[in-house]
mmCIF file of C-alpha atoms in Angstrom:
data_model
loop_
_atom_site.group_PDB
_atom_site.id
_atom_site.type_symbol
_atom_site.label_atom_id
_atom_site.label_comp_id
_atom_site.label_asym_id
_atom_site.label_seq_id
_atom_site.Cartn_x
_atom_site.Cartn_y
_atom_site.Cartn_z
ATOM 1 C CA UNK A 39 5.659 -8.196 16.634
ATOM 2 C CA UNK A 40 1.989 -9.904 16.964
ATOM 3 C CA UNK A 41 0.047 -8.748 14.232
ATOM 4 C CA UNK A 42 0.511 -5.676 11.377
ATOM 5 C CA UNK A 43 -3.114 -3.993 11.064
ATOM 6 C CA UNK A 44 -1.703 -0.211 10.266
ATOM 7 C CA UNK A 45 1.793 0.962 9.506
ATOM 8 C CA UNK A 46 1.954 2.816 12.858
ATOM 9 C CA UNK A 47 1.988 -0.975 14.444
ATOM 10 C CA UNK A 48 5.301 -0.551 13.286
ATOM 11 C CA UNK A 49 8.107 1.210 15.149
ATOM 12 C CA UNK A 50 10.200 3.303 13.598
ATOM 13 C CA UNK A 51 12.995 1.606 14.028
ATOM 14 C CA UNK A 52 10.984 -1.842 13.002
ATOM 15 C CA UNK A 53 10.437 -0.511 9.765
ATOM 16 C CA UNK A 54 14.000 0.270 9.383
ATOM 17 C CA UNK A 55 14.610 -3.211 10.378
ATOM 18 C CA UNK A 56 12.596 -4.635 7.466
ATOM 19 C CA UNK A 57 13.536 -2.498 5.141
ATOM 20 C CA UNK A 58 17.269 -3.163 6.312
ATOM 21 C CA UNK A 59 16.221 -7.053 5.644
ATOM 22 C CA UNK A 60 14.369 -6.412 2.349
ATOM 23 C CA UNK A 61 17.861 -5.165 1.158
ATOM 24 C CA UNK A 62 19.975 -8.165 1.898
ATOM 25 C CA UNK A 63 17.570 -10.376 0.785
ATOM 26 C CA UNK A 64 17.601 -8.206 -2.700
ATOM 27 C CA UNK A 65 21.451 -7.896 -2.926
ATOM 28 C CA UNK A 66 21.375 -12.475 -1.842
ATOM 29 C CA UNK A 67 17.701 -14.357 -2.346
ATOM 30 C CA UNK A 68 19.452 -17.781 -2.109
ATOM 31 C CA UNK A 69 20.949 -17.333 1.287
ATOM 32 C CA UNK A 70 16.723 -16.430 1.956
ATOM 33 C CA UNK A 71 15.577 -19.401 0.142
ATOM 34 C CA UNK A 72 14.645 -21.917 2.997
ATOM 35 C CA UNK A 73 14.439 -20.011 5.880
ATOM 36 C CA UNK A 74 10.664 -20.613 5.851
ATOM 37 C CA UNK A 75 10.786 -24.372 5.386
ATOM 38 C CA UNK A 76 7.698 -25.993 6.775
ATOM 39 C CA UNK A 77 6.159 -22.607 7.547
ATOM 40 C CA UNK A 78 2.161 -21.963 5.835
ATOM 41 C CA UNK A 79 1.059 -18.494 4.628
ATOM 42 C CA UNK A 80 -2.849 -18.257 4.758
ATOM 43 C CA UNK A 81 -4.057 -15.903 2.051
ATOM 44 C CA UNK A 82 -7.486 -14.874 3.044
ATOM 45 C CA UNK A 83 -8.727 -12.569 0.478
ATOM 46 C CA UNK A 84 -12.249 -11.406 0.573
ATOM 47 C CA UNK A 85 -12.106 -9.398 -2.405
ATOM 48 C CA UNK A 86 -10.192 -9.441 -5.564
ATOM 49 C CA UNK A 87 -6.399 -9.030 -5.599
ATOM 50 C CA UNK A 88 -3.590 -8.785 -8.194
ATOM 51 C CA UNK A 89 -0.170 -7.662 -7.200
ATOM 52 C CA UNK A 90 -0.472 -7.678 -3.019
ATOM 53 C CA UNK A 91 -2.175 -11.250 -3.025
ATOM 54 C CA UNK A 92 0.469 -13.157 -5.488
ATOM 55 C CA UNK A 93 3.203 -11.259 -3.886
ATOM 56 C CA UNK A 94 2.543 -12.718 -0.487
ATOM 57 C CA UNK A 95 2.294 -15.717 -2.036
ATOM 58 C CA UNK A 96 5.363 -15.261 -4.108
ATOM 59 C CA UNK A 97 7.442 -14.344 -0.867
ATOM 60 C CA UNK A 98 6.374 -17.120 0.684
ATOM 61 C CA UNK A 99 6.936 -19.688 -2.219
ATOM 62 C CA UNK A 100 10.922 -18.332 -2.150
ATOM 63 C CA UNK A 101 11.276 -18.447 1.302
ATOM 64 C CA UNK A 102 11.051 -22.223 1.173
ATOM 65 C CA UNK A 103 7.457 -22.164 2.803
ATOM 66 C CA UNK A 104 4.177 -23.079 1.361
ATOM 67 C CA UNK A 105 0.654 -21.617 0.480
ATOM 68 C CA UNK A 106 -3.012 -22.002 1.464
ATOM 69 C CA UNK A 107 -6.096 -20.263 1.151
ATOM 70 C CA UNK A 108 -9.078 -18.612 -0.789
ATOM 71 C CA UNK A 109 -8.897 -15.881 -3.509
ATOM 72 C CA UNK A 110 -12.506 -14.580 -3.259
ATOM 73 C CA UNK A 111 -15.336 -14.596 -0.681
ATOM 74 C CA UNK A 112 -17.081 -16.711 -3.066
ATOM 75 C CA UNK A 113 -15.077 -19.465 -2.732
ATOM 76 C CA UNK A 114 -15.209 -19.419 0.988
ATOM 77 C CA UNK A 115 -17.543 -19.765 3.902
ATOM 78 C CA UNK A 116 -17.979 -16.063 4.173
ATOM 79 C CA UNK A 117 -21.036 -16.967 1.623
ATOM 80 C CA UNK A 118 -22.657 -19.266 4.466
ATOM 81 C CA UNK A 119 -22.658 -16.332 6.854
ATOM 82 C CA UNK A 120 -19.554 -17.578 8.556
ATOM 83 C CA UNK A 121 -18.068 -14.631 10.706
ATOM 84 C CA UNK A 122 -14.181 -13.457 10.427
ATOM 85 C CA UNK A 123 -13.849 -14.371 13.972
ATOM 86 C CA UNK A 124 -14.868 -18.021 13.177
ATOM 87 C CA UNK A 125 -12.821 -17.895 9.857
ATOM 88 C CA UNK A 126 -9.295 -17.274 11.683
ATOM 89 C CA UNK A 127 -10.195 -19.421 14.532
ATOM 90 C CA UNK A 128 -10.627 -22.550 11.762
ATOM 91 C CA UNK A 129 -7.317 -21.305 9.914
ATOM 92 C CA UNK A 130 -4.939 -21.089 12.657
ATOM 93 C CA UNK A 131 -5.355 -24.545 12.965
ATOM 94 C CA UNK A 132 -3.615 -25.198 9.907
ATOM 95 C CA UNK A 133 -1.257 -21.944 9.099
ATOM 96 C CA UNK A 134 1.598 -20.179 10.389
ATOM 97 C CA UNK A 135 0.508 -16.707 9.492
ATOM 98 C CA UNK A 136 -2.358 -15.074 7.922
ATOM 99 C CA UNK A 137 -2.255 -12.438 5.582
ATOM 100 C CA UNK A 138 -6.284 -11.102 5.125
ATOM 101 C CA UNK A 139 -7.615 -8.815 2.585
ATOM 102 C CA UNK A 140 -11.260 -7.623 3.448
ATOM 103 C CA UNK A 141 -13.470 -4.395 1.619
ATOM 104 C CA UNK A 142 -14.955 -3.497 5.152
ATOM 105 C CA UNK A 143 -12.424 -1.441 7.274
ATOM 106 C CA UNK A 144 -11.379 -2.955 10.720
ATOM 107 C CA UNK A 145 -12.010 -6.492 9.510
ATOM 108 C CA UNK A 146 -8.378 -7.409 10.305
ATOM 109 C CA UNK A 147 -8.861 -5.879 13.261
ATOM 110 C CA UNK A 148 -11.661 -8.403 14.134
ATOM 111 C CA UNK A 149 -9.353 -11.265 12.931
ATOM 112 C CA UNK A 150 -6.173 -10.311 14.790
ATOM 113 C CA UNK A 151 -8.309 -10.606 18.307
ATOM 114 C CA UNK A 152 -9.322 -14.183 17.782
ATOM 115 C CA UNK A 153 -5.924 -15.307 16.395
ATOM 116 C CA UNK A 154 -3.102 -17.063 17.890
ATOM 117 C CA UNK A 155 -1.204 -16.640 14.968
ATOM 118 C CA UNK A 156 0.491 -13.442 13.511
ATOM 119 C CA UNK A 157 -2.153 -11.311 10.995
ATOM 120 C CA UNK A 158 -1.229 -9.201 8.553
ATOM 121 C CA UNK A 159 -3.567 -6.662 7.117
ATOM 122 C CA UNK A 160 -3.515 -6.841 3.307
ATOM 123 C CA UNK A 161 -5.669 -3.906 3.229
ATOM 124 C CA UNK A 162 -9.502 -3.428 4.786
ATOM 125 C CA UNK A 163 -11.652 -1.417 2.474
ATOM 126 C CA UNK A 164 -10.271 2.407 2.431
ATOM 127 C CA UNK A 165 -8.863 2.235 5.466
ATOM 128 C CA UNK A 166 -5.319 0.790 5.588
ATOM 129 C CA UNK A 167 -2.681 -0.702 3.722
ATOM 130 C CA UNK A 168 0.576 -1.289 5.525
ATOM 131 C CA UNK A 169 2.264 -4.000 3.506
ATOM 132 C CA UNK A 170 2.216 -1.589 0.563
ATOM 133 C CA UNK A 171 3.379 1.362 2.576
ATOM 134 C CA UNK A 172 6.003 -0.871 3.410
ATOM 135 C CA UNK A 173 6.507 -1.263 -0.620
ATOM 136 C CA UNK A 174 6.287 2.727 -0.683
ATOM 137 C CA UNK A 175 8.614 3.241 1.933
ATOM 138 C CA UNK A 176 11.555 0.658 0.360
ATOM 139 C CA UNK A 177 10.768 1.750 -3.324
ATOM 140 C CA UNK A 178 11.306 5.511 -1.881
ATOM 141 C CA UNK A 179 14.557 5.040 0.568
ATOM 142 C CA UNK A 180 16.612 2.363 -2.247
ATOM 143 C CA UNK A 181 15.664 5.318 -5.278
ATOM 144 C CA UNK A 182 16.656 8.480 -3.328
ATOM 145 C CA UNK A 183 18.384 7.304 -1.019
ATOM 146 C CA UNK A 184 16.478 8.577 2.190
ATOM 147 C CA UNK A 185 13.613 8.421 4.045
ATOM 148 C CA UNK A 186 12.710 12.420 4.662
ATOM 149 C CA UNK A 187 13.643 16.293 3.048
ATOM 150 C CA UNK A 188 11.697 15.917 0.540
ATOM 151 C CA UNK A 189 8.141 16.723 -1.211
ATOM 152 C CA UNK A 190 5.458 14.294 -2.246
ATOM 153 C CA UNK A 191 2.993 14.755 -4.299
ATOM 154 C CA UNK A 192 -0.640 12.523 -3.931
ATOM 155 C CA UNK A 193 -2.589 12.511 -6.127
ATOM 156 C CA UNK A 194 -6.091 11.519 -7.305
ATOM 157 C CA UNK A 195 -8.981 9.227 -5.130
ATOM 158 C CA UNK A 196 -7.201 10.395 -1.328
ATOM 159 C CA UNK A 197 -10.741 10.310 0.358
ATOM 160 C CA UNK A 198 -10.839 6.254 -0.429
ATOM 161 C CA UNK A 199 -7.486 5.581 -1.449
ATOM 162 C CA UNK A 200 -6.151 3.426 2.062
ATOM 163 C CA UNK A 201 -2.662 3.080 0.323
ATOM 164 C CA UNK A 202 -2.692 6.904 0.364
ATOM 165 C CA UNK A 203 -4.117 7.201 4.391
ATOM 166 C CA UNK A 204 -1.127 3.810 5.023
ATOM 167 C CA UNK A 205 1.548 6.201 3.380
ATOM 168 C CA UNK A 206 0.364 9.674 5.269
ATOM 169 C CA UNK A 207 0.658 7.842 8.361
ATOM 170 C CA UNK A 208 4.165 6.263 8.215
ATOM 171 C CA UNK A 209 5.573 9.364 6.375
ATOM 172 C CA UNK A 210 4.101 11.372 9.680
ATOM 173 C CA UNK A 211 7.361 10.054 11.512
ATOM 174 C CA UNK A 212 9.672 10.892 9.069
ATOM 175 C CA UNK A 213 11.551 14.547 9.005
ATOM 176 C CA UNK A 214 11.320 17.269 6.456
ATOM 177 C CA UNK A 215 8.584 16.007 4.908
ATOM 178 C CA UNK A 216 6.090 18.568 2.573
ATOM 179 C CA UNK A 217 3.085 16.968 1.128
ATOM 180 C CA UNK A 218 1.026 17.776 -1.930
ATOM 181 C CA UNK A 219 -2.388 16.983 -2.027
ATOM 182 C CA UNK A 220 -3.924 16.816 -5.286
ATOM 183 C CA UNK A 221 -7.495 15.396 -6.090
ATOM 184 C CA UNK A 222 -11.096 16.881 -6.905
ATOM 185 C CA UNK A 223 -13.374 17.861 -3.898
ATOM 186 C CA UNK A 224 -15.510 15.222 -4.065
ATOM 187 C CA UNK A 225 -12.426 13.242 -3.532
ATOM 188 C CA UNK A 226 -10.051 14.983 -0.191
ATOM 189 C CA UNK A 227 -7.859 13.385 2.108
ATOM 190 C CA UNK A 228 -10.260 12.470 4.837
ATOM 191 C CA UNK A 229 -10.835 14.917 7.649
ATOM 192 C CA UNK A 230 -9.382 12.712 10.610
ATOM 193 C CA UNK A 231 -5.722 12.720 8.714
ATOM 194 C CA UNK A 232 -6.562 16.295 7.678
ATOM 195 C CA UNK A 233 -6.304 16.760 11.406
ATOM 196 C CA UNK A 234 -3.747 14.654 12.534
ATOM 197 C CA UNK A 235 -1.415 16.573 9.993
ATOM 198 C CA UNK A 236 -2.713 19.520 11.085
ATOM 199 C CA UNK A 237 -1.855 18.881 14.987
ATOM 200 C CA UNK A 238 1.621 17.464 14.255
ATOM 201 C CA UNK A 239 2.473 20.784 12.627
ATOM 202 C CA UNK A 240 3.397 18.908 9.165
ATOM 203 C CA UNK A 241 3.818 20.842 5.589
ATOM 204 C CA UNK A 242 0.919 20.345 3.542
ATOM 205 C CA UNK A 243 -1.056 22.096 0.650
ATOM 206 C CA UNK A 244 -3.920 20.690 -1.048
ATOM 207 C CA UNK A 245 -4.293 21.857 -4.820
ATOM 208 C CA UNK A 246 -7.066 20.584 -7.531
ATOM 209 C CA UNK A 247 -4.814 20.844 -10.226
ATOM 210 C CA UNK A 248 -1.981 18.646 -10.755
ATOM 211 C CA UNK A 249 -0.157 21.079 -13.372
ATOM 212 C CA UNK A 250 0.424 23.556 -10.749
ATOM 213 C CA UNK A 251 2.469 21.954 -8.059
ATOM 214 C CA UNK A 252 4.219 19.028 -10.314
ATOM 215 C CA UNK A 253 7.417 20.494 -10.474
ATOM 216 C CA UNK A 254 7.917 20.904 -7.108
ATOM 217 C CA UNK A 255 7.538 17.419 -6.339
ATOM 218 C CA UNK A 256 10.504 14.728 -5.752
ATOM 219 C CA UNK A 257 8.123 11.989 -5.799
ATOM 220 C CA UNK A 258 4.764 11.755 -7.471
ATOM 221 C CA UNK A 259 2.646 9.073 -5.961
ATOM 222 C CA UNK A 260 -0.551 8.509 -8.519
ATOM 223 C CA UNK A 261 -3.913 6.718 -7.456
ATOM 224 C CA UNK A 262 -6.652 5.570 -9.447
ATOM 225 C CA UNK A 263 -10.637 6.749 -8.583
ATOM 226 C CA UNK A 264 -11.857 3.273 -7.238
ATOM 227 C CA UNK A 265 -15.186 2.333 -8.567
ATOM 228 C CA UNK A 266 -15.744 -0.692 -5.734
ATOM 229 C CA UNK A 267 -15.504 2.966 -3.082
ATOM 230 C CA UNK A 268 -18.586 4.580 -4.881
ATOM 231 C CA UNK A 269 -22.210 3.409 -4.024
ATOM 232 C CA UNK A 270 -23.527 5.062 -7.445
ATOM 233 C CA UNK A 271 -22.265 4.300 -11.289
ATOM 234 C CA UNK A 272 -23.064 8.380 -12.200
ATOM 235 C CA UNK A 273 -20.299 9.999 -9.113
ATOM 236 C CA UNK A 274 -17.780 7.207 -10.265
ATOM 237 C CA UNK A 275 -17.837 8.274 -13.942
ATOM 238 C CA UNK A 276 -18.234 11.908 -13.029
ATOM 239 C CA UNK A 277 -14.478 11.761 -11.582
ATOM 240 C CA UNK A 278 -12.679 8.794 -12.846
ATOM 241 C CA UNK A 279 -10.895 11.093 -15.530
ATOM 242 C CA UNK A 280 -9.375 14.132 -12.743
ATOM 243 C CA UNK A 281 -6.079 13.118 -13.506
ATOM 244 C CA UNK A 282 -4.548 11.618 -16.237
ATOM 245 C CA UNK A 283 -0.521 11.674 -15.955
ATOM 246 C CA UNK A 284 0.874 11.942 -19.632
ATOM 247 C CA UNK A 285 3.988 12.890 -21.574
ATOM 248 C CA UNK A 286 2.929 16.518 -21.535
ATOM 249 C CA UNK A 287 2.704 16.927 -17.779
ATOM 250 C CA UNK A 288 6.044 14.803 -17.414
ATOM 251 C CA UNK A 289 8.084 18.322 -18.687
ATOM 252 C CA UNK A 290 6.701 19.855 -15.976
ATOM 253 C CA UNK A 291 8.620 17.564 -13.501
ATOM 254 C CA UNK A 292 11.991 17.780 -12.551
ATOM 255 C CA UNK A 293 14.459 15.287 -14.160
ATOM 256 C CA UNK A 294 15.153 12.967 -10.799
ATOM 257 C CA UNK A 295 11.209 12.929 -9.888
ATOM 258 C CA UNK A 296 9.829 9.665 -9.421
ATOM 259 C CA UNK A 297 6.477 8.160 -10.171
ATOM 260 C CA UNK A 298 4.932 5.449 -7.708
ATOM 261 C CA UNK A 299 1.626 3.953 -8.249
ATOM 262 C CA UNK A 300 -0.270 1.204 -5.822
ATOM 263 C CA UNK A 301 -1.603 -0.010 -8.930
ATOM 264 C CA UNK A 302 -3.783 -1.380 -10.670
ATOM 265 C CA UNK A 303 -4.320 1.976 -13.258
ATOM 266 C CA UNK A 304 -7.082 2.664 -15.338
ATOM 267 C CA UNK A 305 -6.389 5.414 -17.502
ATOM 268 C CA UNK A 306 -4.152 7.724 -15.181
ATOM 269 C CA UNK A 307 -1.076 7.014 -16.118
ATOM 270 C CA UNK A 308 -0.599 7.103 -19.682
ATOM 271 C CA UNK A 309 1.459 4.373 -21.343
ATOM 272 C CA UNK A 310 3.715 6.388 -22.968
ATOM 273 C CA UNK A 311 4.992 7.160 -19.740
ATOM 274 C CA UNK A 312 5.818 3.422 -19.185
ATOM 275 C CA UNK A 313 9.113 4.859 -20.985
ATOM 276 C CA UNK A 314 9.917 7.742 -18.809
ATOM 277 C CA UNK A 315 12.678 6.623 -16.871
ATOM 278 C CA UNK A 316 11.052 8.364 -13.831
ATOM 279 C CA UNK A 317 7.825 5.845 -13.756
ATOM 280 C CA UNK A 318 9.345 3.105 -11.487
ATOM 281 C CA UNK A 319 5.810 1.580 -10.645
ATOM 282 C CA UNK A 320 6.998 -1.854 -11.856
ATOM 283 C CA UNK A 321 10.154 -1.582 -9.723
ATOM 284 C CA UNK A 322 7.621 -1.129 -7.340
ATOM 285 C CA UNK A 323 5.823 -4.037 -7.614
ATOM 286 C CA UNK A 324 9.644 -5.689 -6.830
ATOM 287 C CA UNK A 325 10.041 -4.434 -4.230
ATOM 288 C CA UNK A 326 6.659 -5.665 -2.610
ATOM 289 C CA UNK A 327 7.698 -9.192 -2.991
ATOM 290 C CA UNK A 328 10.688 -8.516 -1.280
ATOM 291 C CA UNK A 329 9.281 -6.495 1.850
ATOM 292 C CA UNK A 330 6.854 -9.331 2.181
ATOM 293 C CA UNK A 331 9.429 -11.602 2.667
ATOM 294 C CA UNK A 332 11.021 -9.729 5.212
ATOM 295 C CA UNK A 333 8.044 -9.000 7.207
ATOM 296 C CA UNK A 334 7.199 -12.543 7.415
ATOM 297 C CA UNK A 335 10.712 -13.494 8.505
ATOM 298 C CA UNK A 336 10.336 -10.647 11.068
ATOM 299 C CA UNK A 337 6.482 -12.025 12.134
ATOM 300 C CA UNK A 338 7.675 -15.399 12.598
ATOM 301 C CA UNK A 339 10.518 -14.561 14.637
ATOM 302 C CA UNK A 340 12.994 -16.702 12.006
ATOM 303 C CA UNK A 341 16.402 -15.699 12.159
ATOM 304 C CA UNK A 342 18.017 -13.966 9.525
#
């Protein structure tokens, strides 16, 4: 395994290996704890990042391994001009890895054919996202208990949402799969993975309001309307309310329903949902850290 730009880099049976690893590290962290030793993890992140930038460096950190790099283009030499190319040619020479973070799609692309060391995309623009499918696909398989026969619901910004297109994609693979699409029409899953659904003969149904099809859903995966997408202020406030997930549409679901969100919300998910035992975006965020850890085992080629 060279680099991770989309999940489909991934075999099938690759992600099962990670996710396999992201388990034993779960159920025994300290036997994890300095298999990374003298390793670096570059975090090259262009724009801003929460939860996917501190969880690479989190993994990393309890691994045994250590941390460089630059939280902002701002604080790097992006602001001189200097290309990506240039960027991972300088970093190589003092990392192990490289996880990159970019807002214009196929910038880790660019990067991963000037490096000599392993890149990981932490998502480019609305393109891709496989590190949180990754997250998706661990938080999904360890809270019911499979990876397929069953119905998804996604719902909200699917024309830019790349952690939506990143979970699509790797789902594709999987059997039994029926997929809800749910989301304004300014705001549709893209036509290319309209397409691709279409000509791999996969269950979908696209729906504007998310009262209709919630109960039929086993998993409800939520997205917020991204304001850095939209090139005008007016569009962005016109749709940034579509959904708003609150106790009232929770009755609608069925009791073992789950509710994932990338995160960060806005105002879609209602707090007082934070209670419903069904909203596991938190154990989500868990689970990232963990994953992470496992794919850079895996990237490195360390034994575990």
């Amino acid at each position: 395994m060279k680099h991770l730009i989309e999940p489909v880099d991934l075999t099938p049976q690759e992600v099962d290996e990670i996710l396999d690893l992201a388990e034993k590290i779960i159920a025994d962290p300290p036997a994890y704890s300095q298999k990374c030793r003298g390793k670096k993890l570059a975090t090259l992140f262009y724009e801003p990042s929460t939860r996917t930038r501190l969880s690479f460096e989190a993994a990393m950190l309890e691994l045994g391994g250590s941390v460089l790099g630059f939280s902002s283009a701002d604080s790097s030499s992006a602001m001189k001009g200097e290309s990506v190319a240039d960027t991972i040619r300088t970093v190589q020479c003092y990392a192990d890895i490289v996880a990159m973070r970019h807002p214009k799609e196929g910038s880790a692309k660019v990067a991963s054919l000037h490096a000599s060391i392993p890149v990981i995309n932490a998502g480019d623009g609305g393109h891709q996202h496989p590190t949180q499918t990754l997250t998706d696909l661990l938080t999904i398989r360890s809270l019911k208990g499979r990876l397929g026969q069953f119905t998804i619901g996604l719902c909200g910004d699917l024309t830019f949402g790349r952690t939506v297109h990143s979970l699509i994609r790797a789902l594709m693979r999987y059997e039994g799969i029926t997929f809800l699409l749910i989301s304004p029409k300014e705001l549709k899953i893209p036509d290319y993975i309209r397409a691709d659904m279409q000509r791999k003969g996969l269950a979908f149904r696209e729906a504007e309001r998310l009262e209709e099809v919630i109960g039929e859903m086993d998993v409800l995966y939520m997205t917020r309307v991204q304001r850095e997408r939209f090139f005008n202020e007016e569009d962005y406030v016109r749709l940034r309310d579509s959904y708003i997930l609150d106790g009232e549409k929770m009755e609608l679901a069925r009791q073992d329903m789950i509710v994932l969100h990338p995160l960060p919300r806005v105002n879609e998910i209602a707090t007082e949902v934070d209670s419903d035992p069904r909203a596991c975006y938190f154990k989500q965020v868990l689970y990232g850290k963990y994953v992470r850890m496992a794919l850079i085992l895996k990237m490195l080629g360390v034994e575990a």
